Every structure is written in structure tokens, then in C-alpha cells.
Coordinates of C-alpha atoms in Angstrom, one line a residue:
M1 CA 21.3 23.8 6.9
T2 CA 20.4 21.1 4.8
D3 CA 21.0 19.8 1.0
F4 CA 16.7 18.7 0.2
P5 CA 13.7 21.4 0.1
R6 CA 11.7 22.2 3.1
I7 CA 8.1 22.4 3.3
I8 CA 6.8 26.0 4.2
E9 CA 4.0 25.7 7.1
D10 CA 2.6 29.4 8.4
S11 CA -0.4 28.0 11.1
A12 CA -1.3 31.3 11.5
A13 CA -1.6 32.1 7.8
S14 CA -3.1 29.1 7.0
R15 CA -0.6 28.8 4.6
F16 CA 1.2 25.1 3.5
L17 CA 3.4 25.1 0.8
V18 CA 6.1 22.1 -0.6
P19 CA 8.9 23.0 -2.9
R20 CA 8.7 21.4 -6.3
E21 CA 12.4 20.6 -5.9
A22 CA 11.3 18.0 -3.5
F23 CA 9.7 16.0 -6.9
T24 CA 12.7 16.8 -9.1
S25 CA 15.9 16.6 -7.7
K26 CA 18.4 13.1 -7.8
A27 CA 19.7 14.0 -4.5
T28 CA 17.1 14.1 -2.3
F29 CA 15.2 11.0 -4.2
E30 CA 18.8 9.3 -2.8
R31 CA 18.4 11.3 0.6
E32 CA 14.9 9.4 1.2
Y33 CA 15.6 5.3 0.3
A34 CA 18.4 6.4 3.4
A35 CA 15.7 8.1 5.7
I36 CA 12.5 6.5 4.6
F37 CA 13.2 3.5 2.9
D38 CA 15.7 1.9 4.4
R39 CA 14.5 3.0 8.2
C40 CA 10.2 2.1 7.4
W41 CA 8.7 -0.8 7.8
L42 CA 7.0 -1.6 4.3
Y43 CA 4.5 -3.6 3.1
L44 CA 5.8 -7.5 2.0
G45 CA 2.6 -9.2 2.1
H46 CA -0.7 -11.0 2.8
A47 CA -1.2 -14.7 5.0
S48 CA -3.9 -15.5 2.5
E49 CA -0.8 -15.2 -0.3
L50 CA 0.8 -17.9 1.5
A51 CA -2.2 -20.3 2.6
E52 CA -0.3 -23.2 2.9
P53 CA 3.2 -24.6 4.0
G54 CA 6.1 -25.2 1.9
S55 CA 4.2 -22.0 -0.6
F56 CA 6.6 -18.8 -1.8
L57 CA 6.4 -16.1 -3.4
T58 CA 8.9 -12.9 -4.8
R59 CA 9.0 -9.8 -4.6
K60 CA 10.8 -6.6 -5.0
V61 CA 10.5 -4.3 -1.7
A62 CA 12.7 -0.7 -2.4
R63 CA 14.7 -1.6 -5.0
R64 CA 15.8 -5.7 -3.1
P65 CA 14.4 -8.9 -4.3
I66 CA 13.0 -9.9 -1.3
L67 CA 11.0 -14.4 -1.2
F68 CA 8.5 -14.1 1.5
T69 CA 7.5 -17.8 2.7
R70 CA 5.8 -20.2 4.6
D71 CA 8.2 -23.7 6.1
K72 CA 6.8 -26.9 6.2
E73 CA 6.5 -25.9 9.8
G74 CA 3.9 -23.1 8.9
A75 CA 6.5 -20.3 10.3
Y76 CA 6.9 -17.5 8.4
H77 CA 10.3 -16.2 7.1
A78 CA 11.6 -12.9 4.7
L79 CA 14.4 -13.5 3.0
F80 CA 17.2 -11.7 0.9
N81 CA 16.5 -13.6 -3.0
A82 CA 20.4 -13.3 -3.6
C83 CA 22.8 -16.7 -3.0
P84 CA 25.1 -16.1 -0.4
H85 CA 28.0 -17.8 -3.0
R86 CA 27.7 -15.6 -6.3
G87 CA 25.0 -13.9 -6.0
A88 CA 22.6 -14.7 -8.2
L89 CA 18.3 -14.9 -7.7
V90 CA 18.0 -18.0 -5.8
C91 CA 14.4 -18.5 -6.9
R92 CA 13.3 -17.0 -10.3
E93 CA 9.4 -17.9 -10.0
R94 CA 6.6 -15.4 -9.2
K95 CA 5.0 -17.8 -6.7
G96 CA 4.5 -21.3 -5.6
A97 CA 5.4 -24.5 -3.7
A98 CA 8.4 -25.8 -3.0
R99 CA 10.6 -27.4 -0.4
A100 CA 13.4 -26.2 -1.1
F101 CA 15.1 -23.9 -4.0
M102 CA 18.2 -24.2 -6.2
C103 CA 20.6 -21.1 -7.2
M104 CA 20.6 -21.8 -11.4
Y105 CA 24.1 -21.2 -11.3
H106 CA 25.9 -23.4 -9.0
G107 CA 23.3 -25.8 -7.6
W108 CA 23.3 -24.5 -3.9
T109 CA 19.7 -25.2 -2.5
F110 CA 18.1 -24.1 0.3
G111 CA 15.3 -24.5 2.9
S112 CA 12.4 -22.4 3.0
D113 CA 14.3 -20.5 6.0
G114 CA 16.8 -20.3 3.6
H115 CA 19.3 -22.5 5.4
L116 CA 22.0 -24.3 3.1
M117 CA 20.9 -27.7 2.7
S118 CA 22.9 -29.3 -0.1
L119 CA 26.3 -28.0 -2.8
P120 CA 27.7 -30.3 -5.6
G121 CA 31.5 -30.9 -4.6
S122 CA 30.7 -30.6 -1.1
S123 CA 34.3 -32.5 -0.3
G124 CA 36.1 -29.5 -2.2
Y125 CA 35.5 -27.6 1.2
P126 CA 36.7 -27.8 4.3
E127 CA 34.7 -29.1 7.0
G128 CA 32.0 -27.5 9.2
F129 CA 31.2 -24.9 5.4
K130 CA 27.8 -25.7 4.9
A131 CA 26.8 -24.6 8.5
D132 CA 28.6 -21.9 8.4
P133 CA 26.4 -18.8 9.0
Q134 CA 27.9 -16.3 5.9
K135 CA 27.0 -19.4 4.1
Q136 CA 23.1 -19.5 4.6
M137 CA 20.8 -16.6 3.0
V138 CA 20.2 -13.9 4.6
H139 CA 17.2 -13.2 7.0
V140 CA 15.5 -9.2 5.9
P141 CA 16.9 -8.0 9.5
R142 CA 13.0 -7.1 11.4
M143 CA 9.7 -8.9 9.7
E144 CA 6.4 -8.3 11.6
R145 CA 2.7 -9.4 11.5
F146 CA -0.1 -7.3 11.9
G147 CA -3.2 -9.2 12.1
D148 CA -2.6 -11.4 8.5
F149 CA -0.6 -7.9 7.2
F150 CA 3.2 -8.5 6.9
F151 CA 5.8 -5.9 6.6
I152 CA 9.7 -5.7 6.9
S153 CA 12.4 -3.0 7.2
F154 CA 15.5 -3.2 7.1
A155 CA 17.0 -1.3 9.8
R156 CA 17.7 -3.4 12.7
D157 CA 16.4 -1.2 15.2
G158 CA 14.0 0.7 15.9
E159 CA 9.8 0.9 17.1
D160 CA 7.8 -1.9 16.8
L161 CA 5.7 -2.7 13.9
A162 CA 2.4 -1.7 16.4
T163 CA 4.0 1.3 17.4
Y164 CA 4.8 2.4 14.2
L165 CA 1.4 2.1 12.8
A166 CA -0.4 3.8 16.0
D167 CA -4.0 4.9 14.6
A168 CA -3.6 2.8 10.8
G169 CA -3.5 -0.1 12.8
D170 CA -7.4 0.1 14.0
Y171 CA -8.4 0.9 10.4
L172 CA -6.3 -2.2 9.0
R173 CA -8.5 -4.5 12.2
L174 CA -11.6 -2.8 10.5
V175 CA -10.4 -4.3 6.7
S176 CA -9.7 -7.1 7.9
E177 CA -13.4 -7.6 10.2
H178 CA -15.3 -7.6 6.8
S179 CA -15.2 -11.6 7.4
A180 CA -15.7 -13.7 9.6
S181 CA -13.5 -15.8 8.6
G182 CA -11.1 -14.4 6.9
M183 CA -10.0 -11.8 4.0
Q184 CA -7.7 -13.0 1.0
I185 CA -5.9 -12.0 -1.5
V186 CA -7.7 -12.5 -5.1
G187 CA -5.5 -14.1 -7.3
G188 CA -3.7 -11.7 -9.5
T189 CA -2.0 -8.8 -9.2
Q190 CA -2.2 -5.3 -11.3
E191 CA 1.5 -4.1 -12.3
Y192 CA 2.1 -0.4 -14.3
A193 CA 4.3 2.4 -13.6
I194 CA 3.7 6.6 -14.1
R195 CA 6.4 8.7 -15.5
G196 CA 6.3 10.9 -12.5
N197 CA 7.5 11.3 -8.3
W198 CA 6.2 8.6 -6.6
K199 CA 4.8 11.4 -3.8
L200 CA 2.8 12.4 -6.3
L201 CA 1.2 9.0 -5.7
A202 CA 1.1 9.1 -2.7
E203 CA -0.8 12.3 -2.2
N204 CA -3.8 11.7 -5.1
S205 CA -3.8 8.0 -3.1
F206 CA -6.1 10.1 -0.2
D207 CA -7.1 13.3 -2.3
G208 CA -11.0 14.0 -2.4
Y209 CA -10.3 17.1 -3.9
H210 CA -9.4 16.0 -7.2
A211 CA -12.1 13.2 -7.6
A212 CA -15.4 15.7 -9.2
C213 CA -13.0 16.8 -11.7
N214 CA -10.9 14.5 -12.4
H215 CA -13.0 11.5 -12.2
S216 CA -15.9 12.7 -14.0
T217 CA -16.1 10.8 -16.3
Y218 CA -16.9 7.8 -13.8
L219 CA -19.6 9.9 -11.9
D220 CA -21.0 10.6 -15.5
Y221 CA -21.1 7.1 -16.4
L222 CA -22.9 5.3 -12.8
K223 CA -25.2 8.6 -12.7
N224 CA -26.3 6.7 -16.5
A225 CA -25.8 3.6 -15.1
N226 CA -29.8 2.3 -14.4
G227 CA -29.4 1.5 -10.3
A228 CA -25.6 2.3 -10.3
L229 CA -25.4 5.1 -7.8
G230 CA -27.3 5.4 -4.2
A231 CA -28.9 8.6 -2.7
T232 CA -25.8 8.6 -0.9
P233 CA -24.0 11.8 -0.9
L234 CA -20.4 12.1 -0.9
S235 CA -19.4 14.0 2.6
G236 CA -16.4 12.9 5.2
I237 CA -14.0 13.8 7.1
A238 CA -10.3 13.2 7.7
Y239 CA -7.7 11.5 10.1
D240 CA -4.0 12.2 11.0
L241 CA -3.7 8.9 11.8
G242 CA 0.4 9.8 13.9
R243 CA 3.8 8.8 12.1
G244 CA 2.5 10.4 8.4
H245 CA -0.3 8.3 7.7
A246 CA -4.2 9.7 7.1
M247 CA -6.9 8.7 5.7
V248 CA -10.3 10.4 4.4
E249 CA -13.0 8.7 5.6
Y250 CA -16.5 9.6 3.8
T251 CA -20.5 8.5 3.0
A252 CA -20.5 7.7 -1.5
P253 CA -22.8 6.6 -3.7
W254 CA -21.7 3.8 -4.9
G255 CA -22.5 0.0 -4.0
R256 CA -20.3 -1.9 -1.4
P257 CA -20.3 -5.4 -0.6
I258 CA -20.4 -5.2 2.7
A259 CA -22.6 -4.2 2.8
H260 CA -24.1 -1.2 1.0
W261 CA -26.4 -2.4 -1.7
V262 CA -27.6 -0.3 -4.5
P263 CA -30.7 -0.2 -7.3
L264 CA -28.6 -2.0 -9.3
W265 CA -27.7 -5.2 -7.4
G266 CA -32.0 -5.9 -7.4
E267 CA -33.9 -7.5 -4.6
E268 CA -32.3 -10.7 -4.7
G269 CA -29.2 -8.6 -4.0
K270 CA -30.9 -6.4 -1.4
A271 CA -31.8 -9.4 0.5
E272 CA -28.6 -10.8 0.5
I273 CA -26.5 -7.6 1.6
T274 CA -29.0 -6.7 4.5
A275 CA -28.5 -10.4 6.2
I276 CA -24.6 -9.8 5.5
H277 CA -24.7 -6.4 7.5
A278 CA -27.3 -8.2 10.3
A279 CA -24.7 -10.4 11.0
L280 CA -21.5 -8.1 10.8
E281 CA -23.9 -5.7 13.5
A282 CA -24.2 -9.4 15.6
R283 CA -20.0 -10.2 15.6
V284 CA -18.6 -6.0 15.7
G285 CA -21.9 -4.0 17.3
P286 CA -23.7 -2.2 15.7
E287 CA -21.5 1.5 16.0
R288 CA -18.5 -0.7 13.9
A289 CA -20.9 -2.5 11.3
E290 CA -22.0 1.2 10.7
R291 CA -18.7 2.3 9.7
I292 CA -17.6 -0.6 7.9
A293 CA -20.9 -0.9 5.8
H294 CA -21.7 3.0 5.3
R295 CA -18.0 4.5 5.0
N296 CA -15.8 4.9 2.6
R297 CA -11.6 5.2 3.7
N298 CA -9.2 5.7 1.5
M299 CA -6.0 5.2 3.7
V300 CA -2.1 5.9 2.9
I301 CA 0.2 3.7 5.9
F302 CA 3.3 6.1 5.0
P303 CA 5.5 6.3 3.0
N304 CA 4.0 3.7 0.7
L305 CA 1.0 1.6 1.7
V306 CA -2.3 2.8 -0.1
V307 CA -5.3 0.4 1.6
N308 CA -8.1 2.1 0.0
D309 CA -11.5 0.5 1.3
I310 CA -14.3 1.6 -1.3
M311 CA -16.6 -0.5 -3.9
A312 CA -13.9 -2.5 -3.5
V313 CA -10.5 -3.0 -1.1
T314 CA -7.5 -3.1 -3.0
V315 CA -4.0 -3.0 -1.1
R316 CA -1.1 -1.5 -3.3
T317 CA 2.0 0.1 -3.0
F318 CA 4.6 1.6 -5.2
Y319 CA 8.2 2.4 -5.4
P320 CA 10.8 4.7 -6.5
V321 CA 12.7 3.3 -9.3
S322 CA 13.8 7.6 -9.8
A323 CA 12.6 11.0 -9.2
D324 CA 10.3 11.0 -11.9
Y325 CA 9.4 7.6 -12.0
M326 CA 8.4 5.0 -10.0
E327 CA 6.6 1.2 -10.0
I328 CA 3.2 0.0 -8.8
N329 CA 2.2 -3.0 -7.5
A330 CA -2.2 -3.8 -6.3
W331 CA -3.7 -6.6 -5.4
A332 CA -7.6 -6.8 -4.4
L333 CA -8.7 -8.3 -1.0
A334 CA -12.3 -9.9 -0.3
P335 CA -13.9 -12.2 2.2
R336 CA -13.3 -15.6 2.0
E337 CA -17.1 -16.7 2.3
E338 CA -18.1 -14.1 -0.6
S339 CA -20.4 -15.5 -2.4
E340 CA -20.2 -15.7 -6.7
W341 CA -22.3 -13.2 -7.3
L342 CA -20.6 -10.3 -4.9
R343 CA -17.5 -11.8 -5.3
K344 CA -18.3 -10.6 -9.6
Y345 CA -19.3 -7.3 -8.5
R346 CA -16.7 -6.8 -6.6
L347 CA -13.4 -7.5 -8.7
Y348 CA -15.6 -5.6 -11.9
N349 CA -15.3 -2.6 -9.8
F350 CA -11.6 -3.3 -8.7
T351 CA -11.1 -3.5 -12.1
E352 CA -13.1 -1.0 -13.7
F353 CA -12.8 1.9 -11.1
L354 CA -9.2 1.5 -9.9
G355 CA -7.3 -0.9 -12.4
P356 CA -4.9 0.6 -14.6
G357 CA -7.3 0.0 -17.5
G358 CA -10.3 1.5 -15.5
F359 CA -12.1 4.4 -15.0
A360 CA -10.1 6.2 -12.2
T361 CA -6.7 5.0 -12.6
P362 CA -5.8 6.3 -16.2
D363 CA -6.8 9.7 -15.1
D364 CA -4.8 9.6 -12.3
V365 CA -1.6 8.9 -14.1
E366 CA -2.1 11.0 -16.7
A367 CA -2.7 14.0 -13.8
I368 CA 0.6 12.8 -11.9
E369 CA 2.3 12.4 -14.9
K370 CA 1.5 16.0 -16.4
C371 CA 2.1 17.4 -12.6
Q372 CA 6.0 16.1 -13.2
Q373 CA 6.5 17.9 -17.3
G374 CA 5.0 20.8 -15.8
Y375 CA 7.6 21.0 -12.8
A376 CA 10.3 21.5 -15.3
S377 CA 8.5 24.7 -16.8
G378 CA 10.4 26.2 -13.5
G379 CA 10.3 30.2 -13.2
D380 CA 8.7 31.9 -11.1
A381 CA 5.8 29.2 -9.5
L382 CA 8.6 26.8 -7.5
V383 CA 6.2 25.3 -5.2
N384 CA 2.8 23.9 -4.4
D385 CA -0.1 24.9 -1.7
I386 CA -1.5 22.4 -0.1
S387 CA -2.9 24.3 2.3
K388 CA -6.4 23.6 1.6
G389 CA -9.0 23.4 4.9
M390 CA -6.4 24.0 7.4
N391 CA -7.8 25.4 10.8
R392 CA -11.1 25.4 9.2
N393 CA -13.6 25.5 12.0
G394 CA -15.0 21.5 13.1
G395 CA -12.0 20.1 11.2
P396 CA -10.8 19.2 7.9
Q397 CA -12.9 17.7 5.6
F398 CA -12.7 14.4 3.1
D399 CA -12.1 17.7 0.6
D400 CA -9.3 19.2 2.4
E401 CA -5.6 18.5 2.8
E402 CA -4.6 17.9 6.0
Q403 CA -4.6 13.8 5.2
M404 CA -1.1 15.5 2.4
R405 CA 0.1 17.4 5.3
C406 CA 0.3 14.8 7.6
F407 CA 2.4 12.9 5.1
W408 CA 4.7 15.8 4.2
R409 CA 5.5 16.8 8.0
E410 CA 6.8 12.5 8.3
W411 CA 8.3 13.1 5.1
D412 CA 10.2 16.7 6.2
R413 CA 11.1 15.1 9.7
R414 CA 13.1 12.2 9.1
L415 CA 14.3 13.6 5.8
S416 CA 16.0 17.0 8.4
E417 CA 17.1 13.9 10.2
V418 CA 19.8 12.0 8.0
E419 CA 22.9 13.9 7.9
A420 CA 24.1 15.8 5.0

């Protein structure tokens, strides 16, 4: 017997049900941290955020404060942002450049790699105190890099990052191939919170089913904006990428700075987009260039990394604070060599549709919060139905729900491995 709600999957009957207790149970929430967030690889940051030796940023990952640094030799480090003396945050700044970090409480000073450099009143300590391993900042047990994407794991053992990413790794490469000179995080972070369970946002992030209804205002807006939509239809398929990761890949009528032109961008823009596509094709080949330029992708890397490669490229993480509350961070990713006007459209798309004040995200927030409120009703409706597209001839489409089933199977597998 287990002490968490189990999914119900009946392939013969094309039935896939998720108990709503999975979204409301406090016991399940704590179990998720032990089984998932304490064990999985979690996204930390992008190499472009630490562009120069000596740069740093602070970030909260699964309730833990992390100091992500690049030392003077250019090596990267992920440190728990807590002083080994009394536990205070060592670095209180969001980002910057520093050769050392001094704890504000007692003045212990640490290098970018976390080693204790100096401490006031050192004569009061025994010989060798400063070199004691327990007096250094603690490194996160594991940090690995995949291209320019850095991930950490709080588990000391387990599979390496490339194995964990499975087929999702190729789509991270695909995003990186947008640029000949490298991709970069564009300055600024979107930060917001949702009064809902984190798994609802995982589902929503690659749900192609809800857009026509929930985002109808945005689609109507584009239809009424002269030239903002091309003739390309919304059409695509869903992919199981292994280990709980999944993706929908589809065509869409909106413009993509890399490299799908729409009339709104004019003939001058068409010439630049055509040149970008030609260079892309020469660099990665016709088939891959076609996918990069003319296909959109919404991918969730289990448990909580979203890469939306659509009218802009968004990197998004979300962490549960409680069973019914989560905090979200999102960043825009763009080619370094992008022209000023393309960057303008990219960031406009990023804020207009994907941002917390845009067309789409407020719709999604409202839907998620209304789901969470609805779960309080109880009664006989105790499960969510996620069976759309099961056993469809020709495989799942982008507006089916197979990608969500991939997530839930991995969630169920990981929780079932944790002893009650």
C-alpha cells in the first residue's frame, strides 16, 4: 500500500485519470520534495548569465538558496548560500561581479569557489582552523553542464545529466542552434506566483488543447492586427522524450525571429529573415533549419523546466511553496548576433504573450487558480480526465494529452519508489 494518490491508467479502455488529491494533499506535497525535487536534476542557469570570470548570481532552487559563481579562472561553482559559521546568507545581492564574498554577520570572507579566505580574530582559533573542510562554503552535491544550460542535483548519486535528459537533450541543442555565435539570456527576470498546485502549470505548459478557448482574446487580437498572422495553420504532434520529459511540436501562424516571416514585418524584414534562414540552412542543413525556423515547441523537462520555443524563446522554472502555491521565474533567450529590430519584436512577443502582464499568462494563471479552487468542492468528481488522444491512430496530436500522461507516469513512478 502507498500513502499517496495513484494515477489510474487503463489503455484498453483509453482511460487515464488523476486523483485530485494529488493537487491538494499536504502529505503528497512533502513526499514530492523527497522523491522529486531532492533527487532530480534541476535547472540552475545559463552560461551567458555569468559572462565574465568573477560574475555571480543568487537563485532559490527547490527552497534552497544557491550562489552560482564563475571564479577568476573561469570555472563555474554552485554553492549553498549559507555561511558555515552561523548560517547567514553569504551573498545578499541578486547578481554582479565580486572577487570575494563577506558574510555580513561576523565578516567571514569566501572566494568564488567557496573557500574560506579570511576571518576576523583569527588568532582566537586553533592552527589549521581556516583550512578545515567544515569551515568552507558547501558545494551542491552535483552540478553538470549541457551546452550552456547548467543543472544541479541535491542527490549525491544517480544518473548523469545527459542520461537524465534523454531525448530532451536534442531539443536543448536545437534551441542553441538558433545562433551561430551563441544564445544569451536577455536581461531581466519575470517573477510571479500562482495560487495553485505546481503540477497544474506543468500540464498547462505543453497543453495544446486549451489555447483556442483560453487564449481566444490573443488570437482575435492577432487576427485584427494587420499582418500579424501568416497563413500557416496550427498543427502538430506530441512527443514522449523519456524520463517524464515531453513536448509538443507544431506549426503556427505567428512570426518567429528565427526565421518565420509574417507580413507585419514588411519587405525589409522579409529580406533579413530570408538571409537568416539561408545562413541557418547552410550551418545545420535543410531539414534541421526547417524545424528551427518553421516549427514551434513547448517542452517540459521533468519536473519543472519549461522551454517554450515559439514566437520567442522562454526558459521558465516553477517551484511549489505549498500544495496550493508556487513561485515562477522566466527568462528570454535570444541569439547574440540578433539585429535590433528583431530583438525588439522578440521581446515584444515575450512580454505581450508570455509575460505575467501579457495576453496568455494571466489567462493561464486564472485557469490554474480556478482549478485549485474547484478541487475544494469534493463530491463525486474526484479525478481529472487526461485521456484525450489515447490509442489515436497515427499517434498523439499536439492538442491531445499524451505529453501530460508522460509527466504523470514519471511522477507516479518516482513517488512509488519512496518508502511510506
